[in-house]
Amino acid sequence: MAQTIPTDDELFDVIATEALVDRGLLNRDAALEDLGIASLDVISVLFEVEERYGIVVEASDLEDCKTLGQLIDKLKAQAPVSA
C-alpha cells in the first residue's frame, strides 16, 4: 500500500485525539505550551502517526518544536516517499 504524506488537518486530528486538546484550538501558529501539550503527549502523537502513516520520528528530534507548525513540518519531512 502506498504511503502518502498526511495533510495538516489529518495531523491536527491525531494531535487533538492523542493530546486531548480541543480540535478547534489547533492551528499552525499555536504554541505547544499554550495548548498544554507536554512531552508525553508528543510521544503519544508519535506512536499514532507511526501506526497510521508509517512516519518514524524520535521524540528527541522534536525537542526544539515550539509550535504545531514546527511539529507538523518535522513529521511530514520524515514521511516515507512512495515510488
Coordinates of N, CA, C and O in Angstrom, one line a residue:
M1 N 0.8 -1.2 0.0 CA 0.0 0.0 0.0 C 0.9 1.2 0.0 O 1.8 1.3 0.8
A2 N 0.6 2.2 -0.9 CA 1.4 3.4 -1.0 C 1.1 4.3 0.2 O 0.0 4.5 0.6
Q3 N 2.2 4.8 0.8 CA 2.0 5.8 1.9 C 2.0 7.2 1.3 O 2.6 7.5 0.3
T4 N 1.1 8.0 1.9 CA 1.1 9.4 1.5 C 1.4 10.3 2.6 O 1.3 9.9 3.8
I5 N 1.8 11.5 2.3 CA 2.1 12.4 3.4 C 0.8 12.9 3.9 O -0.1 13.4 3.1
P6 N 0.6 12.9 5.2 CA -0.7 13.3 5.8 C -0.8 14.8 5.6 O 0.2 15.6 5.6
T7 N -2.1 15.3 5.6 CA -2.3 16.7 5.5 C -2.2 17.3 6.9 O -2.3 16.6 7.9
D8 N -2.2 18.6 6.9 CA -2.2 19.3 8.3 C -3.4 18.9 9.0 O -3.3 18.6 10.2
D9 N -4.6 18.9 8.4 CA -5.8 18.6 9.1 C -5.8 17.2 9.6 O -6.3 16.9 10.7
E10 N -5.2 16.2 8.9 CA -5.2 14.9 9.4 C -4.3 14.8 10.6 O -4.6 14.1 11.6
L11 N -3.2 15.5 10.6 CA -2.3 15.5 11.8 C -2.9 16.3 12.9 O -2.7 15.9 14.1
F12 N -3.6 17.4 12.7 CA -4.3 18.1 13.7 C -5.3 17.1 14.4 O -5.5 17.2 15.6
D13 N -6.0 16.3 13.6 CA -7.0 15.3 14.2 C -6.3 14.4 15.1 O -6.8 14.1 16.2
V14 N -5.1 13.9 14.7 CA -4.3 12.9 15.6 C -3.9 13.7 16.8 O -4.0 13.1 17.9
I15 N -3.4 14.9 16.7 CA -2.9 15.6 17.9 C -4.1 15.9 18.8 O -3.9 15.7 20.0
A16 N -5.2 16.3 18.3 CA -6.4 16.6 19.2 C -6.8 15.3 19.9 O -7.0 15.4 21.2
T17 N -6.8 14.2 19.3 CA -7.2 12.9 19.9 C -6.2 12.5 20.9 O -6.5 12.1 22.1
E18 N -4.9 12.4 20.5 CA -3.9 11.9 21.4 C -3.5 12.8 22.6 O -3.1 12.3 23.6
A19 N -3.5 14.1 22.3 CA -3.1 15.1 23.4 C -4.4 15.6 24.2 O -4.2 16.4 25.0
L20 N -5.6 15.1 23.8 CA -6.8 15.5 24.4 C -7.0 17.1 24.4 O -7.2 17.7 25.5
V21 N -6.8 17.6 23.2 CA -6.9 19.1 23.0 C -8.1 19.3 22.1 O -8.3 18.6 21.1
D22 N -8.9 20.4 22.4 CA -10.0 20.8 21.5 C -9.5 21.0 20.1 O -8.6 21.9 19.9
R23 N -10.0 20.3 19.1 CA -9.6 20.4 17.7 C -9.7 21.8 17.2 O -8.9 22.3 16.4
G24 N -10.7 22.6 17.7 CA -10.9 23.9 17.2 C -9.8 24.9 17.6 O -9.6 26.0 17.1
L25 N -8.9 24.5 18.6 CA -7.9 25.4 19.0 C -6.6 25.2 18.2 O -5.6 25.9 18.4
L26 N -6.6 24.2 17.4 CA -5.3 23.8 16.7 C -5.1 24.5 15.4 O -6.0 24.5 14.5
N27 N -4.0 25.2 15.3 CA -3.6 25.8 14.0 C -2.0 25.8 14.0 O -1.4 25.6 15.1
R28 N -1.5 26.1 12.9 CA 0.0 26.0 12.8 C 0.8 27.0 13.7 O 1.9 26.7 14.1
D29 N 0.2 28.1 14.1 CA 0.8 29.1 14.9 C 0.7 28.8 16.4 O 1.3 29.5 17.2
A30 N -0.2 27.9 16.8 CA -0.4 27.6 18.2 C 0.8 27.0 18.9 O 1.4 26.1 18.3
A31 N 1.1 27.6 20.0 CA 2.3 27.1 20.8 C 1.9 25.9 21.6 O 0.8 25.8 22.2
L32 N 2.8 24.8 21.5 CA 2.5 23.6 22.2 C 2.3 23.9 23.7 O 1.3 23.3 24.3
E33 N 3.1 24.7 24.3 CA 3.0 25.0 25.7 C 1.6 25.7 26.0 O 1.0 25.3 27.0
D34 N 1.2 26.6 25.2 CA -0.1 27.2 25.4 C -1.3 26.3 25.3 O -2.3 26.5 26.0
L35 N -1.1 25.2 24.5 CA -2.2 24.2 24.4 C -2.1 23.1 25.5 O -3.0 22.3 25.6
G36 N -1.1 23.2 26.3 CA -0.9 22.2 27.3 C -0.4 20.9 26.8 O -0.6 19.8 27.4
I37 N 0.3 20.9 25.6 CA 0.8 19.7 25.0 C 2.2 19.4 25.6 O 3.1 20.2 25.3
A38 N 2.3 18.4 26.4 CA 3.6 18.1 27.1 C 4.3 17.0 26.3 O 3.8 16.4 25.3
S39 N 5.5 16.7 26.7 CA 6.4 15.7 26.0 C 5.7 14.3 25.9 O 5.8 13.6 24.9
L40 N 5.0 13.9 27.0 CA 4.3 12.6 26.9 C 3.2 12.7 25.9 O 2.9 11.6 25.2
D41 N 2.5 13.8 25.7 CA 1.5 13.9 24.6 C 2.2 13.8 23.3 O 1.6 13.1 22.4
V42 N 3.3 14.4 23.1 CA 4.0 14.3 21.8 C 4.4 12.9 21.5 O 4.3 12.4 20.4
I43 N 4.8 12.1 22.5 CA 5.1 10.7 22.3 C 3.9 9.9 21.9 O 4.0 9.1 21.0
S44 N 2.8 10.2 22.5 CA 1.5 9.5 22.1 C 1.2 9.8 20.6 O 0.8 9.0 19.9
V45 N 1.4 11.1 20.3 CA 1.2 11.5 18.9 C 2.1 10.7 18.0 O 1.7 10.2 16.9
L46 N 3.4 10.6 18.3 CA 4.4 9.9 17.5 C 4.0 8.5 17.3 O 4.1 8.0 16.2
F47 N 3.5 7.8 18.3 CA 3.1 6.4 18.2 C 1.9 6.3 17.2 O 1.9 5.4 16.3
E48 N 1.0 7.2 17.3 CA -0.2 7.1 16.4 C 0.2 7.5 15.0 O -0.3 6.8 14.0
V49 N 1.0 8.5 14.8 CA 1.5 8.9 13.5 C 2.3 7.7 12.8 O 2.1 7.4 11.6
E50 N 3.1 7.0 13.6 CA 3.8 5.9 13.0 C 2.9 4.8 12.6 O 3.0 4.2 11.5
E51 N 1.9 4.5 13.5 CA 0.9 3.5 13.1 C 0.1 3.8 11.9 O -0.1 3.0 11.0
R52 N -0.4 5.0 11.8 CA -1.3 5.4 10.7 C -0.6 5.6 9.4 O -1.1 5.3 8.3
Y53 N 0.6 6.3 9.5 CA 1.2 6.8 8.3 C 2.6 6.3 8.0 O 3.2 6.6 7.0
G54 N 3.1 5.4 8.9 CA 4.5 4.9 8.7 C 5.6 5.9 8.9 O 6.7 5.7 8.5
I55 N 5.3 7.0 9.6 CA 6.3 8.0 9.8 C 7.0 7.8 11.1 O 6.3 7.7 12.2
V56 N 8.3 7.6 11.1 CA 9.0 7.3 12.3 C 9.9 8.5 12.6 O 10.8 8.9 11.8
V57 N 9.7 9.1 13.8 CA 10.4 10.2 14.3 C 10.8 10.0 15.7 O 9.9 9.5 16.5
E58 N 12.0 10.3 16.1 CA 12.4 10.1 17.5 C 11.9 11.4 18.3 O 12.0 12.5 17.8
A59 N 11.4 11.2 19.5 CA 11.0 12.3 20.3 C 12.0 13.3 20.5 O 11.7 14.5 20.5
S60 N 13.3 12.9 20.6 CA 14.4 13.9 20.7 C 14.5 14.8 19.5 O 15.1 15.9 19.7
D61 N 14.1 14.4 18.4 CA 14.1 15.2 17.2 C 13.1 16.3 17.2 O 13.2 17.3 16.4
L62 N 12.2 16.2 18.1 CA 11.1 17.2 18.2 C 11.3 18.2 19.4 O 10.4 19.0 19.6
E63 N 12.4 18.1 20.1 CA 12.5 18.9 21.3 C 12.5 20.3 21.1 O 12.1 21.1 21.9
D64 N 13.0 20.8 19.9 CA 13.1 22.2 19.6 C 11.8 22.8 19.0 O 11.7 23.9 18.7
C65 N 10.7 21.9 18.8 CA 9.5 22.4 18.3 C 8.7 23.2 19.4 O 8.5 22.7 20.4
K66 N 8.3 24.4 19.0 CA 7.6 25.2 19.9 C 6.1 25.4 19.5 O 5.3 25.7 20.3
T67 N 5.9 25.3 18.2 CA 4.5 25.4 17.6 C 4.1 24.2 16.9 O 4.9 23.3 16.6
L68 N 2.8 24.1 16.7 CA 2.2 23.0 16.0 C 2.8 22.9 14.5 O 3.0 21.8 14.0
G69 N 3.0 24.1 13.9 CA 3.5 24.1 12.6 C 4.9 23.5 12.5 O 5.2 22.7 11.6
Q70 N 5.7 23.8 13.5 CA 7.1 23.2 13.5 C 7.0 21.7 13.7 O 7.7 20.9 13.0
L71 N 6.1 21.2 14.6 CA 5.9 19.8 14.8 C 5.4 19.1 13.6 O 6.0 18.1 13.2
I72 N 4.4 19.7 12.9 CA 3.9 19.1 11.7 C 4.9 19.0 10.6 O 5.0 18.0 9.9
D73 N 5.7 20.1 10.4 CA 6.7 20.1 9.4 C 7.7 19.0 9.6 O 8.1 18.4 8.6
K74 N 8.1 18.8 10.8 CA 9.1 17.7 11.1 C 8.5 16.4 10.8 O 9.2 15.5 10.3
L75 N 7.2 16.2 11.2 CA 6.6 14.9 10.9 C 6.5 14.6 9.4 O 6.8 13.6 9.0
K76 N 6.1 15.6 8.7 CA 5.9 15.5 7.2 C 7.2 15.2 6.6 O 7.3 14.5 5.6
A77 N 8.3 15.9 7.1 CA 9.6 15.7 6.5 C 10.1 14.3 6.6 O 11.0 13.8 5.8
Q78 N 9.6 13.5 7.5 CA 10.0 12.1 7.7 C 9.1 11.1 7.1 O 9.3 9.9 7.2
A79 N 8.1 11.6 6.4 CA 7.1 10.7 5.7 C 7.8 9.9 4.7 O 8.6 10.4 3.9
P80 N 7.5 8.6 4.6 CA 8.1 7.7 3.6 C 7.6 8.1 2.2 O 6.4 8.5 2.0
V81 N 8.5 8.2 1.2 CA 8.1 8.6 -0.1 C 7.7 7.4 -0.9 O 8.5 6.4 -1.0
S82 N 6.6 7.4 -1.6 CA 6.1 6.3 -2.4 C 6.8 6.5 -3.8 O 6.9 7.5 -4.3
A83 N 7.1 5.3 -4.4 CA 7.7 5.3 -5.7 C 6.6 5.2 -6.8 O 5.5 4.7 -6.5

